[in-house]
Structure formats: structure tokens, C-alpha cells
CSV table of C-alpha atoms in Angstrom, one decimal:
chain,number,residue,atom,x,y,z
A,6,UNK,CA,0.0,0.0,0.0
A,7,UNK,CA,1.0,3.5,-0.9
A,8,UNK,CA,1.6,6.3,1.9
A,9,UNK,CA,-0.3,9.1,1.3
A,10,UNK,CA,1.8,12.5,1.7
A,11,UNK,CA,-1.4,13.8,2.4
A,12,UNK,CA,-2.0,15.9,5.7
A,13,UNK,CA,-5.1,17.7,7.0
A,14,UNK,CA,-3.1,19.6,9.7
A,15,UNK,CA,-0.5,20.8,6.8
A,16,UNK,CA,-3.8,21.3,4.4
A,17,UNK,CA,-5.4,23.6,7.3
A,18,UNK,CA,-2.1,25.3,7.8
A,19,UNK,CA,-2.2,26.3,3.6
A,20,UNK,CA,-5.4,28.3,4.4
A,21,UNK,CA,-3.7,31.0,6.3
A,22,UNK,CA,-1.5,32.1,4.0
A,23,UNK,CA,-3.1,31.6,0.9
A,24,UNK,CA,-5.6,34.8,-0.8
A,25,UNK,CA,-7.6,34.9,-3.5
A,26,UNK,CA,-7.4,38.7,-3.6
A,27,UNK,CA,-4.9,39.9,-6.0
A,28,UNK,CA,-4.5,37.1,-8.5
A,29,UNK,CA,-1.6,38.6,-10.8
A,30,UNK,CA,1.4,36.6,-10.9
A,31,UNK,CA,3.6,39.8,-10.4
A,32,UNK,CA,7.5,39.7,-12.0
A,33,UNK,CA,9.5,39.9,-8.6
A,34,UNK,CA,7.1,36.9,-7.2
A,35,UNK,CA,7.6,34.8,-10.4
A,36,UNK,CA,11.5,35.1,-10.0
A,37,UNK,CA,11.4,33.9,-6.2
A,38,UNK,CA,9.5,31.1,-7.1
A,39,UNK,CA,11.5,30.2,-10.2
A,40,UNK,CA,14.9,30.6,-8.1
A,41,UNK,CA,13.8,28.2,-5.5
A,42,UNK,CA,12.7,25.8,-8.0
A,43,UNK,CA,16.2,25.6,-9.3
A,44,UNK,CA,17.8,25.6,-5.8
A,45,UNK,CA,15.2,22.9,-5.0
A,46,UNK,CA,16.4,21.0,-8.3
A,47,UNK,CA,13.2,21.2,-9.5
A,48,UNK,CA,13.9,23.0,-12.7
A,49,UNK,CA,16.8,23.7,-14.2
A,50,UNK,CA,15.7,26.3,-16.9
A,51,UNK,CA,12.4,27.6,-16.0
A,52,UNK,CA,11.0,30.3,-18.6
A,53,UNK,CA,11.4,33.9,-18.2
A,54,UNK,CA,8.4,36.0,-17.1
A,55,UNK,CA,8.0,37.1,-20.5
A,56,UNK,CA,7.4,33.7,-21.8
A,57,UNK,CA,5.3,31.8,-19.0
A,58,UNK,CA,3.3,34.5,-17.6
A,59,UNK,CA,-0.2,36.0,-19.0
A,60,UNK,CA,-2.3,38.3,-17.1
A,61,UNK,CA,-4.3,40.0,-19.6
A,62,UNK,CA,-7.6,38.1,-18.6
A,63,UNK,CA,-7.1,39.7,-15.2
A,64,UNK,CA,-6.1,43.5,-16.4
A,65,UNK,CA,-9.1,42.9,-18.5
A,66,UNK,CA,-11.5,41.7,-16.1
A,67,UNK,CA,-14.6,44.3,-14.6
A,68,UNK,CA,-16.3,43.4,-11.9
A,69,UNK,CA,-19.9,43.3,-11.9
């Protein structure tokens, strides 16, 4: 049988931090995440800002 990795106390935990209130991946967030992911060994060439990220539905959005 496979161990699940799954925790609720870690999934509870997630909550706190996490917002739903600004939604743009902003440049200086997207590098921090990128440069852990290649400390991490996750990725070794992750794509620039440029390239990955597209916020235009967002900057186009209106609320009703």
C-alpha cells in the first residue's frame, strides 16, 4: 500500500497564508518562485516571465 503524503493539519495550515485577492502573478514573485525551484532541483531552466506569464484576462477583467 502507498503512503499518502497527504496531511489535513498541513492542508489547514495552507489556508492561512493563501488569498484569493490579487491574483496577478507579479515579475519579482515569479522570479522567487522560479529561483527556488532551481535551488530545490526542481527546474533547471524555467521560462522567463516574459514567456510563461499571461495576465491579460485579469487586467481585463470588470467586476460586476
Amino acid at each position: 500500500m502507498r503512503k499518502s503524503h497527504f496531511s489535513i493539519a498541513k492542508y489547514n495550515l495552507s489556508f492561512k497564508w493563501i488569498a484569493y485577492d490579487d491574483l496577478i502573478i507579479h515579475e519579482k514573485d515569479y522570479k522567487e518562485l522560479t529561483k527556488n525551484l532551481i535551488e530545490m532541483g526542481l527546474q533547471k531552466n524555467p521560462p522567463s516571465y516574459e514567456k510563461f506569464v499571461d495576465n491579460s484576462l485579469i487586467d481585463n477583467a470588470t467586476l460586476p
